Short mmCIF file of N, CA and C in Angstrom, two decimals:
data_model
loop_
_atom_site.label_atom_id
_atom_site.label_comp_id
_atom_site.label_asym_id
_atom_site.label_seq_id
_atom_site.Cartn_x
_atom_site.Cartn_y
_atom_site.Cartn_z
N UNK Y 1 18.11 -23.24 6.26
CA UNK Y 1 18.91 -22.05 6.10
C UNK Y 1 19.34 -22.44 6.59
N UNK Y 2 21.21 -21.69 5.34
CA UNK Y 2 22.22 -21.24 5.47
C UNK Y 2 22.89 -20.29 6.51
N UNK Y 3 23.31 -20.34 6.84
CA UNK Y 3 24.05 -19.24 8.11
C UNK Y 3 24.13 -18.24 7.38
N UNK Y 4 25.24 -18.12 5.89
CA UNK Y 4 24.69 -16.56 5.12
C UNK Y 4 23.83 -16.76 5.14
N UNK Y 5 21.85 -17.26 4.63
CA UNK Y 5 21.32 -17.15 4.86
C UNK Y 5 19.75 -16.59 5.53
N UNK Y 6 20.63 -16.74 7.14
CA UNK Y 6 20.48 -16.07 7.93
C UNK Y 6 20.87 -15.04 8.81
N UNK Y 7 22.41 -14.65 8.32
CA UNK Y 7 22.67 -13.43 8.74
C UNK Y 7 22.07 -12.23 7.10
N UNK Y 8 21.77 -13.05 6.58
CA UNK Y 8 21.31 -11.51 5.36
C UNK Y 8 19.67 -11.34 5.99
N UNK Y 9 18.93 -12.22 6.17
CA UNK Y 9 17.37 -11.96 7.09
C UNK Y 9 17.91 -11.34 8.16
N UNK Y 10 18.74 -11.33 9.31
CA UNK Y 10 19.18 -11.02 10.78
C UNK Y 10 19.10 -9.39 9.93
N UNK Y 11 20.41 -8.98 9.25
CA UNK Y 11 20.45 -7.90 8.63
C UNK Y 11 19.29 -6.87 7.99
N UNK Y 12 19.08 -7.00 7.17
CA UNK Y 12 17.41 -6.42 7.04
C UNK Y 12 16.90 -6.83 8.18
N UNK Y 13 15.79 -7.38 8.43
CA UNK Y 13 14.95 -7.12 9.91
C UNK Y 13 15.69 -6.05 11.33
N UNK Y 14 17.37 -6.02 11.11
CA UNK Y 14 17.28 -4.73 12.85
C UNK Y 14 17.26 -4.04 11.65
N UNK Y 15 17.38 -3.40 10.38
CA UNK Y 15 17.03 -2.21 10.19
C UNK Y 15 16.45 -1.10 10.63
N UNK Y 16 15.04 -1.39 11.00
CA UNK Y 16 14.62 -0.89 11.36
C UNK Y 16 14.95 0.00 12.96
N UNK Y 17 15.32 -0.91 13.40
CA UNK Y 17 15.85 -1.17 15.02
C UNK Y 17 17.37 0.02 14.85
N UNK Y 18 18.05 -0.62 13.41
CA UNK Y 18 19.40 0.64 13.36
C UNK Y 18 18.89 1.53 13.30
N UNK Y 19 17.57 1.93 12.08
CA UNK Y 19 17.16 3.34 12.43
C UNK Y 19 17.03 4.17 13.60
N UNK Y 20 16.23 3.31 14.38
CA UNK Y 20 15.92 4.16 15.42
C UNK Y 20 16.73 4.50 16.36
N UNK Y 21 17.79 3.63 16.22
CA UNK Y 21 19.00 3.53 17.71
C UNK Y 21 19.93 4.14 17.06
N UNK Y 22 19.29 5.01 15.66
CA UNK Y 22 20.31 6.28 15.22
C UNK Y 22 19.72 7.42 15.65
N UNK Y 23 18.63 7.56 15.19
CA UNK Y 23 17.98 9.10 16.17
C UNK Y 23 18.17 8.89 17.75
N UNK Y 24 17.70 7.54 18.65
CA UNK Y 24 18.57 7.60 20.13
C UNK Y 24 19.89 8.11 20.27
N UNK Y 25 20.39 7.79 19.31
CA UNK Y 25 21.97 8.68 19.45
C UNK Y 25 21.54 10.31 18.99
N UNK Y 26 21.36 10.62 18.07
CA UNK Y 26 20.54 12.09 17.73
C UNK Y 26 20.43 12.83 19.13
N UNK Y 27 19.78 11.99 20.03
CA UNK Y 27 18.77 12.94 21.27
C UNK Y 27 19.87 12.58 22.17
N UNK Y 28 21.42 12.31 21.89
CA UNK Y 28 21.82 12.53 23.37
C UNK Y 28 22.96 14.01 23.16
N UNK Y 29 23.34 13.90 23.97
CA UNK Y 29 24.33 15.72 24.16
C UNK Y 29 25.33 14.75 23.34
N UNK Y 30 26.01 13.92 25.37
CA UNK Y 30 27.68 13.03 24.48
C UNK Y 30 26.62 11.56 24.51
N UNK Y 31 27.82 11.06 23.87
CA UNK Y 31 27.58 9.59 23.77
C UNK Y 31 27.74 9.04 24.99
N UNK Y 32 26.84 8.21 25.11
CA UNK Y 32 26.37 7.17 26.54
C UNK Y 32 26.69 5.67 26.63
N UNK Y 33 27.70 4.97 26.36
CA UNK Y 33 27.64 3.21 26.14
C UNK Y 33 26.77 2.90 26.89
N UNK Y 34 26.46 3.56 28.00
CA UNK Y 34 24.79 2.70 28.81
C UNK Y 34 23.78 2.69 27.99
N UNK Y 35 23.24 3.91 27.49
CA UNK Y 35 21.93 3.74 27.02
C UNK Y 35 22.64 3.73 25.51
N UNK Y 36 24.16 2.88 24.85
CA UNK Y 36 23.82 2.32 23.97
C UNK Y 36 23.55 0.76 24.12
N UNK Y 37 23.56 0.66 24.77
CA UNK Y 37 24.01 -1.28 25.32
C UNK Y 37 22.21 -1.35 26.11
N UNK Y 38 22.03 -0.45 26.44
CA UNK Y 38 20.08 -0.42 26.82
C UNK Y 38 19.88 -0.34 25.41
N UNK Y 39 19.58 0.31 24.46
CA UNK Y 39 19.50 0.65 23.67
C UNK Y 39 19.08 -0.68 22.60
N UNK Y 40 20.49 -1.49 22.95
CA UNK Y 40 20.94 -2.88 21.93
C UNK Y 40 19.93 -4.09 22.67
N UNK Y 41 19.93 -3.88 24.03
CA UNK Y 41 19.11 -4.85 24.78
C UNK Y 41 17.71 -4.73 24.07
N UNK Y 42 17.20 -4.36 23.95
CA UNK Y 42 16.22 -3.67 24.22
C UNK Y 42 15.58 -4.27 22.75
N UNK Y 43 15.78 -4.01 21.52
CA UNK Y 43 15.68 -4.15 19.96
C UNK Y 43 16.03 -5.87 20.10
N UNK Y 44 17.53 -5.90 20.58
CA UNK Y 44 18.13 -7.69 20.30
C UNK Y 44 16.91 -8.27 21.13
N UNK Y 45 16.23 -8.16 22.06
CA UNK Y 45 15.76 -9.23 22.71
C UNK Y 45 14.30 -9.31 22.01
N UNK Y 46 13.45 -8.29 21.86
CA UNK Y 46 12.18 -7.90 20.67
C UNK Y 46 12.92 -8.71 19.75
N UNK Y 47 13.76 -8.74 18.22
CA UNK Y 47 14.22 -8.76 17.24
C UNK Y 47 14.09 -9.91 17.64
N UNK Y 48 14.81 -10.66 18.76
CA UNK Y 48 15.03 -12.19 18.68
C UNK Y 48 13.91 -13.11 19.08
N UNK Y 49 12.83 -12.59 20.21
CA UNK Y 49 11.80 -13.28 20.85
C UNK Y 49 10.67 -12.60 19.92
N UNK Y 50 10.52 -12.05 18.60
CA UNK Y 50 9.49 -12.26 18.52
C UNK Y 50 9.16 -12.75 16.96
N UNK Y 51 9.84 -13.55 15.96
CA UNK Y 51 10.58 -14.30 15.62
C UNK Y 51 10.26 -16.14 15.77
N UNK Y 52 9.82 -15.96 17.34
CA UNK Y 52 9.93 -17.42 18.14
C UNK Y 52 8.94 -17.48 18.21
N UNK Y 53 7.79 -16.28 18.85
CA UNK Y 53 6.40 -16.13 19.11
C UNK Y 53 5.97 -16.45 17.49
N UNK Y 54 6.06 -15.80 16.66
CA UNK Y 54 5.96 -16.21 15.51
C UNK Y 54 6.25 -17.68 14.78
N UNK Y 55 7.12 -18.12 14.88
CA UNK Y 55 7.64 -20.22 14.47
C UNK Y 55 6.42 -20.68 15.28
N UNK Y 56 6.64 -20.33 16.92
CA UNK Y 56 5.42 -21.03 17.63
C UNK Y 56 3.70 -20.78 16.62
N UNK Y 57 3.38 -19.37 16.36
CA UNK Y 57 2.27 -19.60 16.08
C UNK Y 57 2.59 -20.43 14.55
N UNK Y 58 3.86 -20.34 12.99
CA UNK Y 58 3.07 -20.98 12.01
C UNK Y 58 3.38 -22.42 12.55
N UNK Y 59 4.20 -22.62 13.11
CA UNK Y 59 4.03 -24.31 13.45
C UNK Y 59 2.55 -25.30 13.63
N UNK Y 60 1.90 -23.90 14.28
CA UNK Y 60 0.38 -24.50 14.88
C UNK Y 60 -0.34 -25.03 13.31
N UNK Y 61 -0.02 -23.73 12.58
CA UNK Y 61 -1.10 -24.17 11.31
C UNK Y 61 0.00 -25.09 10.21
N UNK Y 62 1.05 -25.54 10.29
CA UNK Y 62 1.86 -25.75 8.97
C UNK Y 62 1.30 -26.95 8.33
N UNK Y 63 1.19 -28.23 9.20
CA UNK Y 63 0.50 -28.59 8.48
C UNK Y 63 -1.07 -28.39 7.96
N UNK Y 64 -1.87 -27.41 7.89
CA UNK Y 64 -2.38 -26.68 7.16
C UNK Y 64 -2.44 -26.26 5.45
N UNK Y 65 -0.98 -25.57 5.49
CA UNK Y 65 -0.70 -24.82 4.40
C UNK Y 65 0.84 -24.76 4.33
N UNK Y 66 0.96 -26.48 3.85
CA UNK Y 66 2.78 -26.90 3.70
C UNK Y 66 2.79 -26.35 2.21
N UNK Y 67 1.44 -26.90 1.10
CA UNK Y 67 1.88 -26.99 -0.14
C UNK Y 67 1.64 -25.34 -0.60
N UNK Y 68 0.91 -24.26 0.21
CA UNK Y 68 1.65 -22.91 -0.28
C UNK Y 68 2.39 -22.14 0.63
N UNK Y 69 3.68 -22.89 1.34
CA UNK Y 69 4.22 -21.73 2.34
C UNK Y 69 5.42 -20.52 1.96
N UNK Y 70 5.81 -21.15 0.98
CA UNK Y 70 6.71 -21.27 0.03
C UNK Y 70 5.86 -19.13 -0.84
N UNK Y 71 5.13 -19.42 -1.31
CA UNK Y 71 3.96 -18.55 -1.42
C UNK Y 71 3.95 -17.54 -0.26
N UNK Y 72 3.23 -18.23 0.66
CA UNK Y 72 3.36 -17.10 2.08
C UNK Y 72 4.63 -16.53 3.14
N UNK Y 73 5.89 -16.79 2.81
CA UNK Y 73 7.09 -16.48 3.00
C UNK Y 73 6.98 -15.24 1.94
N UNK Y 74 7.15 -15.59 0.42
CA UNK Y 74 7.04 -14.75 -0.29
C UNK Y 74 6.45 -13.69 -0.23
N UNK Y 75 5.14 -13.45 0.22
CA UNK Y 75 4.36 -12.29 0.27
C UNK Y 75 4.73 -12.12 1.76
N UNK Y 76 4.64 -12.42 2.66
CA UNK Y 76 5.25 -12.15 3.83
C UNK Y 76 6.38 -10.76 3.95
N UNK Y 77 7.66 -11.78 3.62
CA UNK Y 77 8.87 -11.43 2.87
C UNK Y 77 8.80 -9.56 1.99
N UNK Y 78 8.14 -10.08 0.95
CA UNK Y 78 8.40 -8.85 0.11
C UNK Y 78 7.19 -8.12 0.52
N UNK Y 79 5.98 -8.09 1.76
CA UNK Y 79 5.33 -7.03 1.86
C UNK Y 79 5.29 -5.95 3.50
N UNK Y 80 7.20 -6.24 4.05
CA UNK Y 80 7.72 -6.43 5.04
C UNK Y 80 8.52 -5.19 4.28
N UNK Y 81 9.32 -5.82 3.48
CA UNK Y 81 10.36 -5.17 3.07
C UNK Y 81 9.52 -3.86 1.91
N UNK Y 82 8.99 -3.92 1.07
CA UNK Y 82 7.98 -2.97 0.51
C UNK Y 82 7.82 -2.08 1.71
N UNK Y 83 7.08 -2.01 2.35
CA UNK Y 83 6.74 -1.34 3.92
C UNK Y 83 7.85 -0.51 4.00
N UNK Y 84 8.61 -1.04 4.25
CA UNK Y 84 10.19 -0.63 4.58
C UNK Y 84 10.65 0.59 3.72
N UNK Y 85 10.98 0.08 2.06
CA UNK Y 85 11.12 0.89 1.21
C UNK Y 85 10.15 1.97 1.53
N UNK Y 86 8.93 1.61 1.31
CA UNK Y 86 8.39 3.04 1.04
C UNK Y 86 8.52 3.53 2.55
N UNK Y 87 8.98 3.11 3.78
CA UNK Y 87 8.79 3.98 4.51
C UNK Y 87 10.38 5.02 4.67
N UNK Y 88 10.94 4.55 3.48
CA UNK Y 88 12.58 5.09 3.56
C UNK Y 88 12.56 5.67 2.58
N UNK Y 89 11.64 5.90 1.28
CA UNK Y 89 11.76 6.71 0.15
C UNK Y 89 10.82 7.93 0.53
N UNK Y 90 9.23 7.75 1.91
CA UNK Y 90 8.48 8.71 1.11
C UNK Y 90 7.67 9.29 2.72
N UNK Y 91 8.81 8.99 3.70
CA UNK Y 91 8.49 10.03 4.74
C UNK Y 91 9.39 11.25 4.76
N UNK Y 92 9.06 12.34 5.69
CA UNK Y 92 10.16 13.29 6.03
C UNK Y 92 10.44 13.02 7.36
N UNK Y 93 11.53 13.42 8.12
CA UNK Y 93 12.23 12.76 8.55
C UNK Y 93 11.29 13.05 9.66
N UNK Y 94 10.57 12.15 11.21
CA UNK Y 94 9.86 12.72 11.72
C UNK Y 94 10.75 12.95 13.10
N UNK Y 95 9.81 12.52 14.72
CA UNK Y 95 10.38 12.69 15.43
C UNK Y 95 10.78 11.78 16.39
N UNK Y 96 9.83 10.98 15.93
CA UNK Y 96 10.04 9.48 16.76
C UNK Y 96 10.76 8.99 17.05
N UNK Y 97 11.39 8.14 17.89
CA UNK Y 97 13.09 7.84 18.60
C UNK Y 97 13.62 8.96 18.69
N UNK Y 98 13.16 10.05 18.66
CA UNK Y 98 14.30 10.93 19.32
C UNK Y 98 14.20 11.20 20.68
N UNK Y 99 13.18 10.55 21.44
CA UNK Y 99 13.51 11.18 22.98
C UNK Y 99 14.53 10.41 23.46
N UNK Y 100 15.54 12.06 24.65
CA UNK Y 100 15.98 11.36 25.25
C UNK Y 100 16.02 10.31 26.40
N UNK Y 101 14.77 9.79 26.48
CA UNK Y 101 14.50 9.04 27.51
C UNK Y 101 14.96 7.68 27.12
N UNK Y 102 15.73 6.71 28.14
CA UNK Y 102 15.53 5.26 27.64
C UNK Y 102 15.20 4.71 29.21
N UNK Y 103 14.37 5.06 29.22
CA UNK Y 103 13.16 3.91 30.69
C UNK Y 103 12.40 3.58 29.70
N UNK Y 104 11.50 2.42 30.50
CA UNK Y 104 10.88 1.54 29.86
C UNK Y 104 9.58 1.64 29.33
N UNK Y 105 9.21 2.46 29.57
CA UNK Y 105 7.62 4.00 29.05
C UNK Y 105 8.47 3.57 27.27
N UNK Y 106 9.89 4.56 27.18
CA UNK Y 106 9.84 4.31 26.39
C UNK Y 106 10.64 3.34 25.35
N UNK Y 107 10.79 2.68 25.02
CA UNK Y 107 11.99 1.69 24.73
C UNK Y 107 11.26 0.58 23.97
N UNK Y 108 10.10 0.51 25.52
CA UNK Y 108 9.08 -0.84 25.18
C UNK Y 108 8.47 -0.60 23.79
N UNK Y 109 7.75 0.48 23.03
CA UNK Y 109 7.28 0.63 22.71
C UNK Y 109 7.64 0.70 20.82
N UNK Y 110 9.23 1.22 21.01
CA UNK Y 110 9.99 1.19 19.82
C UNK Y 110 10.79 -0.21 19.71
N UNK Y 111 10.44 -0.48 20.74
CA UNK Y 111 10.88 -2.56 20.37
C UNK Y 111 10.26 -2.80 19.73
N UNK Y 112 9.58 -3.17 20.64
CA UNK Y 112 8.12 -3.58 19.56
C UNK Y 112 8.01 -3.33 18.28
N UNK Y 113 7.33 -1.60 17.96
CA UNK Y 113 7.38 -1.30 16.51
C UNK Y 113 8.27 -1.86 15.76
N UNK Y 114 9.72 -1.56 15.86
CA UNK Y 114 11.08 -2.04 15.13
C UNK Y 114 10.50 -3.70 14.66
N UNK Y 115 10.08 -4.34 15.77
CA UNK Y 115 10.09 -5.99 15.58
C UNK Y 115 8.37 -6.72 15.70
N UNK Y 116 7.55 -6.04 15.09
CA UNK Y 116 6.92 -6.38 13.91
C UNK Y 116 7.09 -7.39 13.51
N UNK Y 117 7.66 -6.67 12.61
CA UNK Y 117 7.81 -7.86 11.05
C UNK Y 117 8.80 -9.11 11.38
N UNK Y 118 9.39 -9.01 12.54
CA UNK Y 118 10.48 -9.95 12.73
C UNK Y 118 8.73 -11.61 13.36
N UNK Y 119 8.11 -10.80 13.84
CA UNK Y 119 6.64 -11.36 13.60
C UNK Y 119 6.70 -12.62 12.47
N UNK Y 120 6.31 -11.66 11.80
CA UNK Y 120 5.75 -12.53 10.05
C UNK Y 120 7.41 -13.06 10.16
N UNK Y 121 8.63 -12.92 9.98
CA UNK Y 121 9.23 -13.26 9.53
C UNK Y 121 9.11 -14.82 10.25
N UNK Y 122 9.46 -15.16 11.64
CA UNK Y 122 9.08 -16.12 12.60
C UNK Y 122 8.17 -16.92 12.10
N UNK Y 123 6.82 -16.54 11.33
CA UNK Y 123 5.89 -17.51 11.12
C UNK Y 123 6.55 -18.34 9.67
N UNK Y 124 7.09 -17.00 8.51
CA UNK Y 124 8.18 -17.81 8.07
C UNK Y 124 9.08 -19.52 8.20
N UNK Y 125 9.56 -19.00 9.28
CA UNK Y 125 10.33 -19.98 9.53
C UNK Y 125 9.48 -21.69 10.19
N UNK Y 126 8.64 -21.01 10.30
CA UNK Y 126 7.97 -22.51 10.97
C UNK Y 126 7.26 -23.28 9.70
N UNK Y 127 7.46 -22.89 8.83
CA UNK Y 127 7.58 -22.96 7.39
C UNK Y 127 8.58 -23.46 6.38
N UNK Y 128 9.99 -23.13 6.31
CA UNK Y 128 11.03 -23.87 6.55
C UNK Y 128 11.70 -24.66 7.15
N UNK Y 129 10.81 -24.57 8.49
CA UNK Y 129 11.34 -26.13 8.91
C UNK Y 129 13.19 -25.82 10.01
N UNK Y 130 13.12 -23.87 9.95
CA UNK Y 130 14.06 -23.60 10.26
C UNK Y 130 15.27 -24.12 11.96
N UNK Y 131 15.69 -24.05 11.86
CA UNK Y 131 16.43 -24.54 13.83
C UNK Y 131 16.27 -23.05 14.03
N UNK Y 132 15.01 -22.79 15.26
CA UNK Y 132 14.81 -21.29 15.68
C UNK Y 132 15.35 -21.37 16.42
N UNK Y 133 15.83 -21.70 17.60
CA UNK Y 133 17.30 -21.84 18.67
C UNK Y 133 17.86 -20.76 18.34
N UNK Y 134 18.99 -21.69 17.32
CA UNK Y 134 20.12 -20.87 16.87
C UNK Y 134 19.74 -19.38 15.52
N UNK Y 135 18.57 -19.80 15.07
CA UNK Y 135 17.89 -18.92 14.70
C UNK Y 135 18.09 -17.41 15.19
N UNK Y 136 17.31 -16.97 15.82
CA UNK Y 136 16.35 -16.08 17.14
C UNK Y 136 17.95 -15.80 17.71
N UNK Y 137 18.13 -16.06 18.16
CA UNK Y 137 19.73 -15.97 19.11
C UNK Y 137 20.43 -14.93 18.32
N UNK Y 138 21.06 -15.26 17.31
CA UNK Y 138 21.62 -14.74 15.83
C UNK Y 138 21.05 -13.57 15.53
N UNK Y 139 19.37 -13.72 15.01
CA UNK Y 139 19.13 -12.34 15.28
C UNK Y 139 19.24 -11.13 15.57
N UNK Y 140 19.07 -11.81 17.13
CA UNK Y 140 19.03 -11.44 18.13
C UNK Y 140 20.03 -10.42 18.80
N UNK Y 141 21.18 -11.10 18.29
CA UNK Y 141 22.48 -11.10 18.76
C UNK Y 141 23.50 -10.09 17.50
N UNK Y 142 22.43 -10.24 16.62
CA UNK Y 142 23.29 -9.19 15.25
C UNK Y 142 22.57 -7.46 15.68
N UNK Y 143 21.33 -7.77 15.99
CA UNK Y 143 20.13 -6.37 15.92
C UNK Y 143 20.79 -5.47 17.21
N UNK Y 144 21.11 -6.88 18.20
CA UNK Y 144 21.93 -6.16 19.52
C UNK Y 144 23.46 -4.97 19.50
N UNK Y 145 23.67 -5.56 18.03
CA UNK Y 145 25.33 -5.00 17.57
C UNK Y 145 24.81 -3.97 17.33
N UNK Y 146 24.24 -4.12 16.39
CA UNK Y 146 23.43 -3.14 15.71
C UNK Y 146 23.11 -1.79 16.19
N UNK Y 147 21.83 -2.14 16.86
CA UNK Y 147 21.78 -1.13 17.75
C UNK Y 147 22.52 -0.24 18.80
N UNK Y 148 23.82 -0.57 18.80
CA UNK Y 148 24.93 -0.58 19.78
C UNK Y 148 25.47 0.70 18.54
N UNK Y 149 25.15 -0.27 17.33
CA UNK Y 149 26.42 1.16 16.59
C UNK Y 149 25.43 2.19 16.18
N UNK Y 150 24.52 1.37 15.98
CA UNK Y 150 23.63 2.69 15.18
C UNK Y 150 23.28 3.86 16.81
N UNK Y 151 23.53 3.71 17.23
CA UNK Y 151 23.44 4.87 18.73
C UNK Y 151 24.63 5.88 18.06
N UNK Y 152 25.75 5.02 17.86
CA UNK Y 152 27.34 5.82 17.97
C UNK Y 152 26.91 6.32 17.28
N UNK Y 153 26.61 5.81 15.89
CA UNK Y 153 26.39 6.52 13.95
C UNK Y 153 25.27 7.55 14.45
N UNK Y 154 24.16 7.63 14.83
CA UNK Y 154 23.82 8.88 14.98
C UNK Y 154 24.30 10.02 15.91
N UNK Y 155 25.51 9.30 17.17
CA UNK Y 155 25.61 10.89 18.34
C UNK Y 155 26.37 11.08 17.16
N UNK Y 156 27.23 10.69 16.46
CA UNK Y 156 28.65 11.19 15.39
C UNK Y 156 28.01 12.45 14.27
N UNK Y 157 26.91 10.97 13.33
CA UNK Y 157 26.84 11.86 12.11
C UNK Y 157 24.94 12.30 11.34
N UNK Y 158 24.28 11.66 12.49
CA UNK Y 158 23.06 12.43 12.66
C UNK Y 158 22.18 11.12 11.40
N UNK Y 159 20.92 12.26 11.20
CA UNK Y 159 20.23 11.37 10.03
C UNK Y 159 20.37 10.66 9.13
N UNK Y 160 21.72 11.02 8.47
CA UNK Y 160 22.22 10.96 7.24
C UNK Y 160 22.08 9.41 6.53
N UNK Y 161 22.03 8.68 7.88
CA UNK Y 161 22.13 7.04 7.28
C UNK Y 161 20.42 6.50 8.01
N UNK Y 162 19.68 7.05 8.40
CA UNK Y 162 18.39 6.37 8.44
C UNK Y 162 17.56 5.49 7.78
N UNK Y 163 17.14 6.49 6.37
CA UNK Y 163 16.02 6.48 5.43
C UNK Y 163 17.55 4.99 4.14
N UNK Y 164 18.48 5.06 4.56
CA UNK Y 164 19.54 4.51 3.76
C UNK Y 164 19.42 3.20 4.08
N UNK Y 165 19.31 2.99 6.03
CA UNK Y 165 19.51 1.57 6.91
C UNK Y 165 18.21 1.31 6.33
N UNK Y 166 16.71 2.20 6.22
CA UNK Y 166 15.48 0.74 6.28
C UNK Y 166 15.15 0.48 4.48
N UNK Y 167 15.70 1.78 3.40
CA UNK Y 167 15.95 0.68 2.10
C UNK Y 167 16.63 -0.10 1.88
N UNK Y 168 18.24 -0.43 2.92
CA UNK Y 168 18.45 -1.47 2.51
C UNK Y 168 17.98 -2.88 2.95
N UNK Y 169 17.75 -3.06 4.00
CA UNK Y 169 16.41 -3.46 5.06
C UNK Y 169 15.27 -4.50 3.97
N UNK Y 170 14.52 -2.96 3.28
CA UNK Y 170 13.66 -4.05 2.78
C UNK Y 170 14.11 -4.51 1.41
N UNK Y 171 15.20 -3.82 0.71
CA UNK Y 171 15.34 -4.29 0.20
C UNK Y 171 15.94 -6.08 0.41
N UNK Y 172 16.49 -5.91 1.17
CA UNK Y 172 16.90 -7.35 1.51
C UNK Y 172 16.38 -8.48 1.88
N UNK Y 173 14.84 -8.05 2.47
CA UNK Y 173 14.42 -8.93 2.90
C UNK Y 173 13.43 -9.28 1.72
N UNK Y 174 13.20 -8.38 0.47
CA UNK Y 174 12.55 -8.57 -0.99
C UNK Y 174 12.69 -9.61 -1.19
N UNK Y 175 14.54 -9.66 -1.45
CA UNK Y 175 15.38 -9.92 -2.42
C UNK Y 175 15.25 -11.85 -1.52
N UNK Y 176 15.28 -12.13 -0.45
CA UNK Y 176 14.95 -13.07 0.47
C UNK Y 176 13.69 -13.68 0.61
N UNK Y 177 12.68 -13.28 0.47
CA UNK Y 177 11.37 -14.22 -0.32
C UNK Y 177 11.77 -14.78 -2.32
N UNK Y 178 11.74 -13.73 -2.57
CA UNK Y 178 11.95 -13.94 -4.21
C UNK Y 178 12.74 -15.00 -4.13
N UNK Y 179 14.25 -15.17 -3.51
CA UNK Y 179 14.81 -17.00 -3.56
C UNK Y 179 14.33 -17.83 -2.73
N UNK Y 180 13.35 -17.56 -1.64
CA UNK Y 180 12.26 -19.06 -1.75
C UNK Y 180 11.57 -19.64 -2.25
N UNK Y 181 10.89 -18.30 -2.63
CA UNK Y 181 9.92 -18.60 -4.22
C UNK Y 181 10.38 -19.52 -5.05
N UNK Y 182 12.31 -18.65 -5.75
CA UNK Y 182 11.97 -19.78 -6.73
C UNK Y 182 12.90 -20.74 -6.40
N UNK Y 183 13.73 -21.00 -4.93
CA UNK Y 183 14.01 -22.37 -5.08
C UNK Y 183 12.91 -22.77 -4.74
N UNK Y 184 11.55 -23.08 -4.22
CA UNK Y 184 10.46 -24.11 -3.85
C UNK Y 184 9.63 -24.28 -5.17
N UNK Y 185 10.07 -23.36 -6.27
CA UNK Y 185 9.48 -23.47 -7.96
C UNK Y 185 10.48 -24.31 -7.89
N UNK Y 186 11.86 -24.52 -7.78
CA UNK Y 186 12.39 -25.39 -8.58
C UNK Y 186 13.55 -24.26 -9.96
N UNK Y 187 13.07 -23.18 -9.83
CA UNK Y 187 13.81 -22.53 -10.22
C UNK Y 187 15.44 -22.30 -10.06
N UNK Y 188 15.65 -22.06 -8.54
CA UNK Y 188 16.67 -21.92 -8.11
C UNK Y 188 17.34 -23.46 -7.91
N UNK Y 189 18.71 -23.57 -7.79
CA UNK Y 189 18.61 -24.86 -6.99
C UNK Y 189 18.81 -24.28 -5.40
N UNK Y 190 18.87 -25.35 -4.52
CA UNK Y 190 18.11 -25.12 -3.02
C UNK Y 190 19.72 -25.38 -2.95
N UNK Y 191 19.44 -23.97 -1.76
CA UNK Y 191 21.12 -23.82 -0.86
C UNK Y 191 22.05 -23.17 -2.14
#
């Protein structure tokens, strides 16, 4: 997997965390860089860790399903992306993530909830033979930076970008799934 492809996947995966970080920024009366960094660390750490767990699970089963791995990657990325698009288009703005607390009890559930899709992507990485350490590091750093940016944007602009970020993330993941499938079917040349 090339660096531009990995960057696109990292952006797509980080959009849920970015949207929740915007909500965290909304909850602050004044911008706190300390809380923005805390948010980035939680989201980046979990977003980087979940694909590693998925990769480890995927490598356990890779030998059994290599003939259909591209279909699995396509389906997982497509389902994750469709879910993100559905959330972006179908829900009213809720209060989730708008607590003004940045403690462990608040941040861990948010970080886990926004990184579940990364677990499934990690499984697809196992099938695609991605170099996992650089990949999860890159995903974690991108999410860390977008987490900080989301808190700042939320503090300045409000909920205006939340649904758009989730919609963009969903579209990106679906397109990446289609690209993987088309490459493995020989319709698109590799890389």
